[in-house]
Short mmCIF file of C-alpha atoms and ligand atoms in Angstrom, two decimals:
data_model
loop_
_atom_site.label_atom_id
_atom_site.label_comp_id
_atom_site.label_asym_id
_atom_site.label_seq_id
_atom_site.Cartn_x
_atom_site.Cartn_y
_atom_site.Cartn_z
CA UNK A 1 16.05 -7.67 25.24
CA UNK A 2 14.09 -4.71 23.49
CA UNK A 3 11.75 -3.34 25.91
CA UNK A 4 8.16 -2.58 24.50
CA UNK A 5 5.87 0.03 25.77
CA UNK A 6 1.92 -0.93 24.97
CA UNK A 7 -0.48 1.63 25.39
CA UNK A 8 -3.88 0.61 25.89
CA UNK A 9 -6.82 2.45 24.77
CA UNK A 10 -7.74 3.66 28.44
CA UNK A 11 -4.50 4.98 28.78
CA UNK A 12 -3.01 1.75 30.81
CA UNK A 13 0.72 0.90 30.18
CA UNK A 14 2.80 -1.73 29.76
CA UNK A 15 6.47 -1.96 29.81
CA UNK A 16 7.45 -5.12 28.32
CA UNK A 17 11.48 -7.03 27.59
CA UNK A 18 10.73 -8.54 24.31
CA UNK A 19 12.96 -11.58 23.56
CA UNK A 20 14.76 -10.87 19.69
CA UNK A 21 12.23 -12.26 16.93
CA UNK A 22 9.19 -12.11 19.08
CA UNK A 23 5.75 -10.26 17.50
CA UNK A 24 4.92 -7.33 18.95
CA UNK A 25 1.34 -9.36 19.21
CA UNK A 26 2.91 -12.08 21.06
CA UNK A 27 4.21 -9.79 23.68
CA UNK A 28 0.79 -8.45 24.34
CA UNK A 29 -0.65 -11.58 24.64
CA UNK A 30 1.59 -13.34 27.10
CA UNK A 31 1.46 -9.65 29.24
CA UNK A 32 -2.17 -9.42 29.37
CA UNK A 33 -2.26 -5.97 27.13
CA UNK A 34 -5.93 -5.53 26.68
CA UNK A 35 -7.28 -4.83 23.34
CA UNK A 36 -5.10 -6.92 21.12
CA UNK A 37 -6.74 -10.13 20.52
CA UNK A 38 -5.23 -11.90 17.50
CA UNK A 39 -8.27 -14.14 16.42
CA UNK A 40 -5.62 -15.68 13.63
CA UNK A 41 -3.00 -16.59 15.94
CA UNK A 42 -0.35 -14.74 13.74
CA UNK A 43 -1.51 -15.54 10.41
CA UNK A 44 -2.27 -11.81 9.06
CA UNK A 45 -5.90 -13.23 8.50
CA UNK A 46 -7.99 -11.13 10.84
CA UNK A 47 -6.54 -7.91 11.86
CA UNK A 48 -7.26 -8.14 15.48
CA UNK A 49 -3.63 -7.28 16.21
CA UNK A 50 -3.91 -4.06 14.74
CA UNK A 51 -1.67 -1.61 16.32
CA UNK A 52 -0.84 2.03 16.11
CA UNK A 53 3.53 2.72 16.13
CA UNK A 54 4.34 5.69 17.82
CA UNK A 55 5.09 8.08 14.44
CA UNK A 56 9.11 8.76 15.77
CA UNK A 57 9.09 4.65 15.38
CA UNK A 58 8.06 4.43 12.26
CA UNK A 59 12.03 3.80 10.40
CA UNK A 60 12.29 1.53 12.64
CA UNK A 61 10.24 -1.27 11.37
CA UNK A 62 10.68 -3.80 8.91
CA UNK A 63 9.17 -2.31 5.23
CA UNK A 64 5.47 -3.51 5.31
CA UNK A 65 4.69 -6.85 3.33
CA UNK A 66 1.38 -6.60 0.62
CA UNK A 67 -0.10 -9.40 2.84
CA UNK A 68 -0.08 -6.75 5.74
CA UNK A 69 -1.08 -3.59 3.87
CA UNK A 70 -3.86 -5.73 2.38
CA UNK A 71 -5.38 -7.10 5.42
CA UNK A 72 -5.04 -3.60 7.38
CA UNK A 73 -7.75 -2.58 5.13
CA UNK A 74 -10.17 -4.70 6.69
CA UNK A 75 -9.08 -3.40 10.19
CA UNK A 76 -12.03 -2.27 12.86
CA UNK A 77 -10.59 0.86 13.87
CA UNK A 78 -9.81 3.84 11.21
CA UNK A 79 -6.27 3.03 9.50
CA UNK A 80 -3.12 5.46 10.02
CA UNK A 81 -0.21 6.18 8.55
CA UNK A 82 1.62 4.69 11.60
CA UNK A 83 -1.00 1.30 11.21
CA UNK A 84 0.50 -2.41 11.43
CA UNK A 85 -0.69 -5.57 12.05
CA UNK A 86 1.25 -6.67 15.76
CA UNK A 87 2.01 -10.32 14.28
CA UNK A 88 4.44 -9.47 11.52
CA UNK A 89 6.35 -7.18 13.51
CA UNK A 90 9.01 -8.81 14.97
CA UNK A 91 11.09 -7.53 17.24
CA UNK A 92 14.73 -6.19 16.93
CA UNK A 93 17.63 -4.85 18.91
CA UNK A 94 16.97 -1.37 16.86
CA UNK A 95 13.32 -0.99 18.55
CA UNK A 96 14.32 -1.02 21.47
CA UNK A 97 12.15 1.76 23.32
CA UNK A 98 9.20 1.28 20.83
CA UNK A 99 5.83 3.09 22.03
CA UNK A 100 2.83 0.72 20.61
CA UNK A 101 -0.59 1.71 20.77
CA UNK A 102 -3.73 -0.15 21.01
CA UNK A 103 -6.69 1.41 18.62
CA UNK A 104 -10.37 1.62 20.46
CA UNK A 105 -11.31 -1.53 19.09
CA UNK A 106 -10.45 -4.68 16.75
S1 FES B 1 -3.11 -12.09 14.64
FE1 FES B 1 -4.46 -12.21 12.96
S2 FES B 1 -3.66 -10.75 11.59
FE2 FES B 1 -2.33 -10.64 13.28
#
């Protein structure tokens, strides 16, 4: 299984085994990361899930979908260039090692 490492704003981590086609949102949910709340449930209709990749990641990650890039714009916390929305990232053998960060606030 892909292990996951969340960072939390306060500098908490998280080392996390992903099961293959999980969301990078539903692993922080069912491991208590704090910060990602996912008001939507995995609908990319809030942008509570909003996450920050680790920039070395980045090629790693399924190309972004206009659903995604359109609801990052109404994100809390400023966007990046390494921004995506934790429920439509699922989770492959290739990311295994992964570094996720959680922005300051959703
Ligand atoms: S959980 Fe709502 S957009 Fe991801």
């Amino acid at each position: 299984m892909p292990k996951i490492t969340y960072i939390e704003n306060n500098g908490t981590e998280h080392q996390v085994d992903l099961p293959m086609g999980a969301t990078i949102m539903e692993g922080a949910i069912q491991n208590d990361v704090k910060g990602i709340i996912a008001e939507c449930g995995g609908s990319c209709m809030c942008a509570t899930c909003h996450i920050y990749i680790d920039e070395q990641f980045l090629d790693l990650l399924p190309e972004m979908e206009e659903e995604e890039n359109e609801m990052l714009e109404a994100a809390n916390a400023p966007r990046q260039n390494n921004s995506r929305l934790g429920c439509q990232v699922r989770v492959s053998k290739a990311m295994d090692g992964i570094i996720v960060r959680v922005p300051e606030k959703q």
